XYZ file of C-alpha atoms in Angstrom:
594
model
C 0.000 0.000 0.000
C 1.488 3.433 -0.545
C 1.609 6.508 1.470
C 1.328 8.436 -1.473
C -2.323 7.113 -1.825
C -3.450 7.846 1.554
C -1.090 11.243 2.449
C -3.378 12.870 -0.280
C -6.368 11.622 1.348
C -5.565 12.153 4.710
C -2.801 15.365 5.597
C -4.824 17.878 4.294
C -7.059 17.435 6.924
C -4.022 16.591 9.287
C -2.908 20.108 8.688
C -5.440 20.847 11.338
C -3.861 24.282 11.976
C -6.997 25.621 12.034
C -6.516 28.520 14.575
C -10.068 29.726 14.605
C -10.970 26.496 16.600
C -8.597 24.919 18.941
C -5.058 25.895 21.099
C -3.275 26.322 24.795
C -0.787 29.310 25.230
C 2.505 28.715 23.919
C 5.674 30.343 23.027
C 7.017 32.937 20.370
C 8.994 32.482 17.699
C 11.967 34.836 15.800
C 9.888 36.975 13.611
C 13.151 39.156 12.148
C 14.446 36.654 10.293
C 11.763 35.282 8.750
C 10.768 38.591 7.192
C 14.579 39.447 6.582
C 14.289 36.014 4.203
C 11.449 37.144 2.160
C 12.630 40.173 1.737
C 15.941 39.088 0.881
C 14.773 36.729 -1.517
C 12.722 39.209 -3.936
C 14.620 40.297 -7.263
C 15.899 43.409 -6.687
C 14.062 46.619 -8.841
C 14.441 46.574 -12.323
C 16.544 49.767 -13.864
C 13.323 50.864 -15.509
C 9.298 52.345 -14.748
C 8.259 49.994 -17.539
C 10.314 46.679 -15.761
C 9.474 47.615 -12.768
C 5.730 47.977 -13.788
C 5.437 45.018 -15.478
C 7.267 42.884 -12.337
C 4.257 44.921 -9.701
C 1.529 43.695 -12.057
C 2.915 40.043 -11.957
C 3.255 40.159 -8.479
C -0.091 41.659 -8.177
C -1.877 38.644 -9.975
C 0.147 36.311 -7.871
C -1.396 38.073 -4.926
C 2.393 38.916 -4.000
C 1.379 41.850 -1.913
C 5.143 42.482 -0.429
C 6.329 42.214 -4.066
C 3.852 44.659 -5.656
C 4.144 46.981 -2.903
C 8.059 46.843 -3.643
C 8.037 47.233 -7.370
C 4.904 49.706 -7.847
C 6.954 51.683 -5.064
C 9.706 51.545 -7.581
C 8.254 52.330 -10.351
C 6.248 55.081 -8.538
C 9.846 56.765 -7.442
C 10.506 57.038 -11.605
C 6.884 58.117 -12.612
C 5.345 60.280 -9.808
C 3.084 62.038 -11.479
C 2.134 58.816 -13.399
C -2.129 58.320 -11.956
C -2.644 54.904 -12.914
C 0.764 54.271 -11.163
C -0.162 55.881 -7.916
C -3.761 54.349 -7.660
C -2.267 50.536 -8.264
C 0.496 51.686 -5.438
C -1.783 52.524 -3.281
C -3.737 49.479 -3.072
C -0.756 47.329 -3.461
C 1.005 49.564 -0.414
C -2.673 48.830 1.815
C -2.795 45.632 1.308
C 0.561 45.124 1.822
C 0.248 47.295 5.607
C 2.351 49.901 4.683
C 0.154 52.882 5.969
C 1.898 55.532 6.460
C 3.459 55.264 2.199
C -0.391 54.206 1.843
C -1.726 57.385 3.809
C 0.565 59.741 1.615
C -0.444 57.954 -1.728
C -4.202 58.555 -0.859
C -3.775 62.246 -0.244
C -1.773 62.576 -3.411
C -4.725 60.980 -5.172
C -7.614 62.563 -3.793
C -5.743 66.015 -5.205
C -6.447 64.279 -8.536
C -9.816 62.422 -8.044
C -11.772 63.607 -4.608
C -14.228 60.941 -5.253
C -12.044 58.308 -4.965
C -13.437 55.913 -2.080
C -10.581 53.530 -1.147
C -8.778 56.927 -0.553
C -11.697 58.218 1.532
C -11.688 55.021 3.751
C -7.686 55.001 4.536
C -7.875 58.418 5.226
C -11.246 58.042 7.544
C -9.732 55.591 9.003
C -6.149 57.243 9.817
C -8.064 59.967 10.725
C -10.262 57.678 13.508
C -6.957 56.178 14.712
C -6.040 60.029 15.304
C -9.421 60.374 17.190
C -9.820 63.339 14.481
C -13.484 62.392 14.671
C -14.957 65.039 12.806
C -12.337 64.690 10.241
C -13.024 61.262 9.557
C -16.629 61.417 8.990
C -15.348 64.124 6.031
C -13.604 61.622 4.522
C -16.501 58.995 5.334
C -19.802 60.894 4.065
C -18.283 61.189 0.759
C -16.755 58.752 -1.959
C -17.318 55.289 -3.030
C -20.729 53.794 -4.328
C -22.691 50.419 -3.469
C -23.604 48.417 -0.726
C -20.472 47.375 0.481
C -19.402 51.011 0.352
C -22.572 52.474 2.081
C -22.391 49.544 5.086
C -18.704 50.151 5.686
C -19.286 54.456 5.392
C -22.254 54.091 7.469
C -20.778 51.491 10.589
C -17.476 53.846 10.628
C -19.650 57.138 10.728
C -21.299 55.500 13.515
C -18.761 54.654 15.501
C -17.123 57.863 14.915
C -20.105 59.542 16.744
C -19.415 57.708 19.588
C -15.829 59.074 19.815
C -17.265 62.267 19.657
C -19.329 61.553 22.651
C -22.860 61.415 20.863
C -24.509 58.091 21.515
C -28.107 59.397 20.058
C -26.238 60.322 16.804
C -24.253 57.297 16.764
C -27.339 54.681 17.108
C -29.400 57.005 14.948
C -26.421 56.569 11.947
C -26.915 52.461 12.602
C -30.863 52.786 11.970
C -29.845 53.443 8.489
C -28.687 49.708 7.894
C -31.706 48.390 6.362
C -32.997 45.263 4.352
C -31.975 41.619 4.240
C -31.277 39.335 7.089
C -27.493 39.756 7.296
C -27.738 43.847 7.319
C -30.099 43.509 10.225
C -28.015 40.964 11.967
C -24.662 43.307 11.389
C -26.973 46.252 12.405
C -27.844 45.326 15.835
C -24.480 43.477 16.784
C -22.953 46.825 15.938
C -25.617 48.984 18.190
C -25.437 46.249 20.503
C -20.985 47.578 20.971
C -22.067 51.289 20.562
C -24.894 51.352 23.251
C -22.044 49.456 25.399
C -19.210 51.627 25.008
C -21.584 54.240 25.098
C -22.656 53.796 28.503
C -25.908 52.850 27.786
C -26.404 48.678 29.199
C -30.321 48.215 28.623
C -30.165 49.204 24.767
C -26.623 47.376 24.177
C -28.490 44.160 25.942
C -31.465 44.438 23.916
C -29.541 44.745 20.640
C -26.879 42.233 21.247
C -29.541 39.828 22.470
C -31.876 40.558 19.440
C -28.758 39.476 16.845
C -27.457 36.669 19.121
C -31.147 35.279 18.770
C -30.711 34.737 15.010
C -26.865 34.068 14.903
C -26.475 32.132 17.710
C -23.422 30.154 15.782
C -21.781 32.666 15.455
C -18.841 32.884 17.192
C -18.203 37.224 17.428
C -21.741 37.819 18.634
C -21.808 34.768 21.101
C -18.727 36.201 22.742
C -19.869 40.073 22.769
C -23.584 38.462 24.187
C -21.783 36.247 26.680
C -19.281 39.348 27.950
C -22.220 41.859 28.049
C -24.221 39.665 30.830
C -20.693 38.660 32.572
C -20.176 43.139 33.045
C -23.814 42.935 34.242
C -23.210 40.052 37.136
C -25.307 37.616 34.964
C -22.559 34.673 35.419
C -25.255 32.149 35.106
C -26.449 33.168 31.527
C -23.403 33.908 30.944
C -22.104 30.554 31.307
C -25.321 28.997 29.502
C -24.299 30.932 26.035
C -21.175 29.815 26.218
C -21.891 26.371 26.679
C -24.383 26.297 23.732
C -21.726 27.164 21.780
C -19.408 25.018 23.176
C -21.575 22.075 22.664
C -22.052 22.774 18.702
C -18.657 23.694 18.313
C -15.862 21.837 20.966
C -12.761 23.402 22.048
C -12.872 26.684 20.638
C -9.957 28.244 22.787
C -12.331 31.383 23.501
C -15.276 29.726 24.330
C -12.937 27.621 26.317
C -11.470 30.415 28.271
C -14.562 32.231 29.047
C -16.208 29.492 30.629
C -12.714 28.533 32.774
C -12.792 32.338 33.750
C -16.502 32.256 34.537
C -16.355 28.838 36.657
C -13.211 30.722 38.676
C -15.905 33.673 39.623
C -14.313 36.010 37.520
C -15.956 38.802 35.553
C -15.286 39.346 31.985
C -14.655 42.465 30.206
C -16.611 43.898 27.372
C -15.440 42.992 23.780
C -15.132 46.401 22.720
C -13.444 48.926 25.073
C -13.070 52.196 22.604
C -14.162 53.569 19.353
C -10.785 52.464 17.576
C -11.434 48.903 18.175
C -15.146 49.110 17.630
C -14.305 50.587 13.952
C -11.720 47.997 14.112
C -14.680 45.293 14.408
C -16.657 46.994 11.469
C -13.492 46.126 8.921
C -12.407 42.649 10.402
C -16.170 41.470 9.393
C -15.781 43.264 6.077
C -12.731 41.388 5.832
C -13.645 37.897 7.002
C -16.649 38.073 4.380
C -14.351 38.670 1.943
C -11.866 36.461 2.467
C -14.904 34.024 2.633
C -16.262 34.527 -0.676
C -12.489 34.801 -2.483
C -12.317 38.305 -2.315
C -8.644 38.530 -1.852
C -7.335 41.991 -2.327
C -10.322 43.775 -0.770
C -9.994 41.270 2.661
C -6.280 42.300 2.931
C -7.426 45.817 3.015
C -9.664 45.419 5.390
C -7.948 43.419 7.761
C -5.147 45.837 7.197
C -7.102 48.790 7.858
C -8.680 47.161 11.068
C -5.025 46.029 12.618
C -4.169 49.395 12.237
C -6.911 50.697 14.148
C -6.401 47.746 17.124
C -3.064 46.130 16.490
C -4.247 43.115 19.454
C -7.251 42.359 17.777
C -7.487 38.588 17.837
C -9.546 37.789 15.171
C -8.095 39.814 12.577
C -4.983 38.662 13.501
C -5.739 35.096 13.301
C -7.441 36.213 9.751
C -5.252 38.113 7.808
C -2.253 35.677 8.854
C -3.963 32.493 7.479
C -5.284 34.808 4.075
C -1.333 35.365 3.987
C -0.689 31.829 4.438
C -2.538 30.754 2.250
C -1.369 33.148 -0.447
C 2.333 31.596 0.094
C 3.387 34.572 1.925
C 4.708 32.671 4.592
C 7.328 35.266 6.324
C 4.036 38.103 6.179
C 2.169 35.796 7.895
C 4.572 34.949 10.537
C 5.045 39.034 11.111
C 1.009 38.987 11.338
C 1.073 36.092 13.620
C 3.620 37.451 16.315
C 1.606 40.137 16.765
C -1.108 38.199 19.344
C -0.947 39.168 22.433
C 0.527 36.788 24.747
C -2.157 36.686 27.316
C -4.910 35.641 24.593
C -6.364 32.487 24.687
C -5.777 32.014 20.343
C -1.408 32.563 20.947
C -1.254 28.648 21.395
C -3.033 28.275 17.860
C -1.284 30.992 16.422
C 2.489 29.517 17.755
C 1.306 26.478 16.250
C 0.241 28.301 13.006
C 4.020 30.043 12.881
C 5.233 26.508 12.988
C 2.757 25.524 9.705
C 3.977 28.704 8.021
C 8.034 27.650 8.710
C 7.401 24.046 7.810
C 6.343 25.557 4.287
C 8.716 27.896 4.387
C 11.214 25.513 4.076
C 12.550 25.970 7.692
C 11.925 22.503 8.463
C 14.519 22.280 11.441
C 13.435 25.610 13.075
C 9.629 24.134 12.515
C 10.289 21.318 14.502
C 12.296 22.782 17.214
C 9.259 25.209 17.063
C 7.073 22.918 17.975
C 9.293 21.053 20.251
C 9.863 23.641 22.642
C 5.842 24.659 23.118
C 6.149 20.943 23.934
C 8.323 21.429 26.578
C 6.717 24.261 27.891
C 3.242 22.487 28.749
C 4.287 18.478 28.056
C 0.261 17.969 28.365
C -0.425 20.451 25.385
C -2.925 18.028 23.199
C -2.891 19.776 20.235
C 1.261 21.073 20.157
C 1.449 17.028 20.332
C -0.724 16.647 17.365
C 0.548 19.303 15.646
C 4.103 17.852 15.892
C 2.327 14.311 15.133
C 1.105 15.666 11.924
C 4.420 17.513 10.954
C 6.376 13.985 11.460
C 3.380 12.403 9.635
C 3.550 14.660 6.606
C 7.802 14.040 6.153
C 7.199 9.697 6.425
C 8.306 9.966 10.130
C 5.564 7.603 10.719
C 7.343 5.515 13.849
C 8.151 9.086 15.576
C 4.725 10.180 14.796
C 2.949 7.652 16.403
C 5.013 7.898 19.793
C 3.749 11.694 19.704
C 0.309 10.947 19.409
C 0.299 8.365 21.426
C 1.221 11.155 24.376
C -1.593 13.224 23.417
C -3.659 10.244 23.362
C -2.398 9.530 27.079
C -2.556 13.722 27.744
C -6.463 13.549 26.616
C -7.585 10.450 28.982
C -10.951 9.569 28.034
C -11.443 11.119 24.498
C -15.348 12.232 23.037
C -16.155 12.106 19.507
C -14.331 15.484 18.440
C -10.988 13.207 19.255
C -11.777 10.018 16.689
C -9.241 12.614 13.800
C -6.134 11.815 16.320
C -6.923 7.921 16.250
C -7.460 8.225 12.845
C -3.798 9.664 12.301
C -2.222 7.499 14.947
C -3.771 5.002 12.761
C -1.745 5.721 9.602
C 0.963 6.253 11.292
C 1.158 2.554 12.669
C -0.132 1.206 8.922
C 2.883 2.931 7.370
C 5.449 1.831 10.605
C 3.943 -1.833 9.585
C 2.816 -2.214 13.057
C -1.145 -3.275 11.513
C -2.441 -4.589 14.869
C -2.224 -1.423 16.561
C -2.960 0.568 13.248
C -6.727 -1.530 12.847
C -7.143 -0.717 16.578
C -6.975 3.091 16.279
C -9.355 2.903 12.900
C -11.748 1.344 14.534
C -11.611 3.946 17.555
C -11.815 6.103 15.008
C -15.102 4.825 13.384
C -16.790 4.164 16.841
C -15.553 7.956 17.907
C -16.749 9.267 14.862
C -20.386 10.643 14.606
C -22.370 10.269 11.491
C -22.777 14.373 11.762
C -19.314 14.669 10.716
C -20.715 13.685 7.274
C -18.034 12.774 4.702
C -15.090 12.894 6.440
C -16.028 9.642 7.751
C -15.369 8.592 4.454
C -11.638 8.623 5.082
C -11.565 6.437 8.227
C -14.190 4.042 6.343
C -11.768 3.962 3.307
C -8.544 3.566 4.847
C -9.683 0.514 7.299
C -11.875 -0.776 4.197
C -8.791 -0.772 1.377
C -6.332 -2.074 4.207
C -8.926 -5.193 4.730
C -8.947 -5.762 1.112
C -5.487 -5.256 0.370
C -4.594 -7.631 2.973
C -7.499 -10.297 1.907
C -8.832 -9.790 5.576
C -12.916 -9.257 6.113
C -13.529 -8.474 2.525
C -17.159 -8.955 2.901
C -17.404 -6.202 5.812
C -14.653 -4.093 3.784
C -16.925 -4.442 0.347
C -19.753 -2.871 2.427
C -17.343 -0.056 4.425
C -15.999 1.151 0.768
C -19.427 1.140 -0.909
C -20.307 3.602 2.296
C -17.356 4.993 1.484
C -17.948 6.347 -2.246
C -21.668 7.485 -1.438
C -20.281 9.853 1.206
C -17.615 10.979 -1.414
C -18.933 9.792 -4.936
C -16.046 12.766 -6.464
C -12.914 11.036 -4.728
C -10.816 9.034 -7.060
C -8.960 7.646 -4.037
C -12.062 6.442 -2.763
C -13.477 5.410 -6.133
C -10.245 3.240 -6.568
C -10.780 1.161 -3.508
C -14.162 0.219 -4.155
C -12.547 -0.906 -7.639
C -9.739 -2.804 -6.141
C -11.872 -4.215 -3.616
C -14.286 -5.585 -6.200
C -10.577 -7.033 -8.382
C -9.520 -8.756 -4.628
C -13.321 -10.451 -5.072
C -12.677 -11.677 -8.627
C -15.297 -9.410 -10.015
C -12.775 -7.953 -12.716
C -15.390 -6.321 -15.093
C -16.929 -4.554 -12.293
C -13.449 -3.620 -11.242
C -12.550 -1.977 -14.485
C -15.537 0.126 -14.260
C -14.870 1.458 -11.431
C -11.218 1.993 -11.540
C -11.568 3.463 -15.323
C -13.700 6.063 -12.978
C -10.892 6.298 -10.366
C -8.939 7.331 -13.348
C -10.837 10.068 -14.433
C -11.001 11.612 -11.263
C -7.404 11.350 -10.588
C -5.599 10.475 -13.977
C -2.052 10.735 -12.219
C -1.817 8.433 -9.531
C 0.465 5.674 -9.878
C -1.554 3.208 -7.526
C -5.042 3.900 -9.518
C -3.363 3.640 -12.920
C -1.030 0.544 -11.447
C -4.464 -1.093 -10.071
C -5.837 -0.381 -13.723
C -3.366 -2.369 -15.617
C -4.177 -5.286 -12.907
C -7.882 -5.431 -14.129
C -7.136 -4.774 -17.627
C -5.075 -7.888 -17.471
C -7.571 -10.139 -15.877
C -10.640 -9.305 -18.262
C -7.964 -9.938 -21.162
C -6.913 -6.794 -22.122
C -3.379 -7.106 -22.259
C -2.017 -4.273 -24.734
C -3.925 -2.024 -22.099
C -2.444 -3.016 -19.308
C 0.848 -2.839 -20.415
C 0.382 0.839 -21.029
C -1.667 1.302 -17.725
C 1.928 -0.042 -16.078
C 3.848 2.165 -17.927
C 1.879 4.912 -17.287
C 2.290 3.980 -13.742
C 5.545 3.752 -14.298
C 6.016 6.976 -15.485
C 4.397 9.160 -12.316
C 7.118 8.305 -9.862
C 5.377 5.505 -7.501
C 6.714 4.403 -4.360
C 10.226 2.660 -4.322
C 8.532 -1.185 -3.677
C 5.711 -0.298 -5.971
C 7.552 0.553 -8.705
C 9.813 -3.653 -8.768
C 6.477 -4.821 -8.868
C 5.358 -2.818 -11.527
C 8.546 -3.241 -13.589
C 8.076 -7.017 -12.988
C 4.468 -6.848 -14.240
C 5.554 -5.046 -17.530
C 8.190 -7.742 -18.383
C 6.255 -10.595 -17.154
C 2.615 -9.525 -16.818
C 0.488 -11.216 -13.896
C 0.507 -14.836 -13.018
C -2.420 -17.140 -13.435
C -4.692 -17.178 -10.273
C -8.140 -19.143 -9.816
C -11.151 -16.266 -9.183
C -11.570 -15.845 -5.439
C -14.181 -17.770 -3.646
C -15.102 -14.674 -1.760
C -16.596 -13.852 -5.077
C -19.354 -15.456 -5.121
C -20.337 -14.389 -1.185
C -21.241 -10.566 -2.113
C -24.233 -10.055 -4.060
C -23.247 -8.622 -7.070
C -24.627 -4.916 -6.732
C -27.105 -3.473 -8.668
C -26.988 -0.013 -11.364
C -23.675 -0.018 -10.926
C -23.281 0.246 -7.227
């Protein structure tokens, strides 16, 4: 069996550095030198406006933000009286978090174009930062068309109001927020932080209640619901929202820390303290529903514009690093990262998230030792133990990888359901280590762990367990069933697809095979096992010339070291003579095709 089959399957979701959902506090790592590397490794400018142009717009499609930001810079230092030039530098300097070049470039274009909204925001903005309150709502009652524009204009202008000390004004400028579902919900989570900070508890109750009520998944308006009745001495409510949550959603480190705090008879603060980090909130939920919906550029901005505003916000933090991340700029997103506070419940995640971004970096050793030394600063940290599991995992470490997670199996005790993922990986990790008594133990945990609501992921515990039966001629009957299970949960995956093909080839049934691995193929012409296991079934139903090429194909895409003697064997030799397998005839033969 090869890992190659099953890492594809399986690591994505092991990269489970998702750091909007689980962590413990951790350590920091050396942010200097990671940006020092990115830096250092750009081209340097090119002796021309037109080379350096044509290198910003390159980066710019790549969604190179530090790159763009360098060469439009560039460029702009040849051409400054160039427009087109200074608008593209502009955005490419915002999105990039270069304010105070993107401040400047903004002034220089509203000279030329005073309509121009993205100018009007950064300067609002700045000017909010500033507390210039009056100055800001200049910039913001002006400029820029369409929804997005009008919501953003109209929730700044608010909360500008309430720097200026008018409440009335400031809830009045919310009221203007009307229509669809979302508005309304946005609406009264936002009056629900202005009547707080404003002093005024009955009104911010009301309206945080009223959008907590129809977004009670939500994970922003749970917390600003649940803080609100904590400042009013409502611990028992409190707690109740929070455990709602908690029981939808397990382990969220926030949740998690707000119900620790609350059991320990402490009071929590209010989400939003001032009217920099309440305009701050109005541009991280811009930018989170961008980056949601693949709006790339315009989610940097925001995110940009609202760490500007409150450089500890948590959320935007966690955001704009893993947009960065994601976009490859790896040393950005480390800078992004460090900036958590300490003392925040997320700075576990997040250390675990810097550890991701060096791993793909290429700073393999410094990942490690990353990882190692949050370790060794809380030996009973579940998920640094997984995460190290996973990064061992993901580099064929299998035998070190399961030792790790078997001490965060041991650190957990008695796991629930959310747990069966960390069986599942130990699992793989013994497969590929050889040790298959231990490995069928943990899939099974896995599969009795695992609730049905977790939909098709089960898929992957159900297929792994399922192929390894069949591959091994062990339970084929229950595997059969497990892999049919299998591909209805994920009908799309040509892994998947290709076990329920093998599995019927193991039972003899070699037509039925072919059509299902011809399938496999289609969803995932490149695999070496699928097109291997092709060739195999080609041969059996007498198609010989077929499977010689299937081989070679296989061949060809770089298979594991012990697949690829068999598969030379099978090209000189083709397959031996072998009597159809009795288990053939025990499964009924499955009708439309299924």
């Amino acid at each position: 069996m090869t890992f190659r089959r099953f890492s594809r399957i399986a690591i994505s979701a092991c990269c489970i550095f998702s750091v909007m959902a689980f962590g413990q506090p951790g350590t920091l790592s050396a942010k200097a030198q990671d940006v020092d590397l990115a830096i250092d490794s750009l081209p340097g400018p090119a002796e021309s406006v037109e080379g350096n142009y044509l290198a910003a717009v390159v980066a710019g499609s790549a969604r190179d933000t530090r790159a763009a930001a360098l060469y439009f810079r560039e460029a702009l230092r040849d051409d400054p009286r160039n427009p087109e030039l200074l608008e593209r530098a502009f955005v490419a300097l915002l999105a990039n978090g270069d304010m105070e070049e993107a401040f400047s470039a903004a002034r220089q274009l509203l000279q030329r174009d005073a309509n121009n909204g993205l100018a009007r925001l950064a300067l609002g903005v700045e000017a909010m930062k500033a507390r210039r309150y009056v100055t800001a709502r200049k910039y913001l009652g002006s400029g820029g068309r369409g929804r997005a524009a009008d919501l953003t204009a109209t929730l700044l202008s608010a909360w500008s109001w309430v720097g200026s000390g008018n409440l009335r004004r400031a809830l009045d400028t919310v009221e203007r927020l009307k229509g669809e579902n979302s508005y309304n919900v946005f609406r009264d989570y936002h009056a629900g932080l202005i009547a707080a900070v404003g002093g005024n508890r009955r009104e911010a109750e009301n309206r945080l209640k009223a959008a907590y009520d129809v977004e009670r998944t939500t994970l922003r308006v749970v917390d600003a619901y649940g803080r609100l009745l904590s400042v009013r001495g409502e611990a028992e409510e409190a707690r109740r929202v929070y455990a709602a949550f908690d029981r939808l959603l397990p382990r969220n480190p926030i949740v998690q820390d707000a119900l620790t705090r609350l059991d320990a008879g402490e009071r929590l603060s209010s989400l939003i303290a001032n009217t920099q980090e309440g305009a701050a909130e109005v541009l991280y939920g811009l930018g989170a529903a961008g980056n949601s919906q693949g709006d790339e550029i315009a989610a940097l901005i925001y995110l940009r514009l609202a760490t500007f505003l409150a450089p500890k916000h948590e959320l935007a933090i966690v955001t704009l690093g893993d947009m960065l991340e994601r976009l490859k700029q790896y040393a950005s997103a480390i800078e992004v990262f460090e900036a958590m506070p300490a003392n925040s419940p997320l700075r576990s995640s997040i250390d675990i998230q810097i550890a991701v971004s060096l791993e793909l970096m290429g700073e393999k050793d410094r990942a490690q030792k990353h990882l190692e030394e949050l370790i060794a600063a809380n030996p009973d940290d579940v998920e640094g133990l997984i995460a190290l599991g996973n990064l061992l995992r993901s580099r064929k470490d299998f035998a070190e990888a399961a030792e790790i997670y078997t001490r965060a199996v041991e650190a957990i005790g008695t796991p629930d359901q959310s747990r069966w993922t960390l069986f599942y990986f130990r699992g793989i990790a013994y497969e590929r280590s050889k040790e298959w008594p231990k490995a069928e133990a943990d899939f099974k945990k896995a599969l009795e762990l695992a609730p049905e609501s977790v939909g098709s992921d089960r898929a992957l515990v159900l297929n792994y367990l399922g192929y390894s039966w069949v591959d091994r001629h062990m339970n084929v009957d229950e595997a059969f069933e497990m892999l049919k299970r299998a591909v209805e949960l994920r009908p799309r995956d040509g892994y998947i697809v290709d076990s329920l093909g093998w599995a019927y080839y193991r039972l003899g049934r070699y037509d039925d095979a072919v059509r299902e691995l011809e399938r496999a193929i289609e969803l995932r012409p490149s695999d070496p096992t699928i097109n291997d296991h092709l060739g195999d079934a080609y041969w059996r139903t007498g198609r010989k010339l077929e499977a010689k090429f299937q081989w070679n194909h296989a061949r060809d895409l770089d298979p594991e070291p012990e697949d690829l003697v068999k598969i030379l064997e099978k090209i000189e030799k083709g397959l031996p003579d072998e009597d159809k397998p009795a288990a053939a005839e025990a499964v009924e033969k499955p009708k439309n095709g299924g």
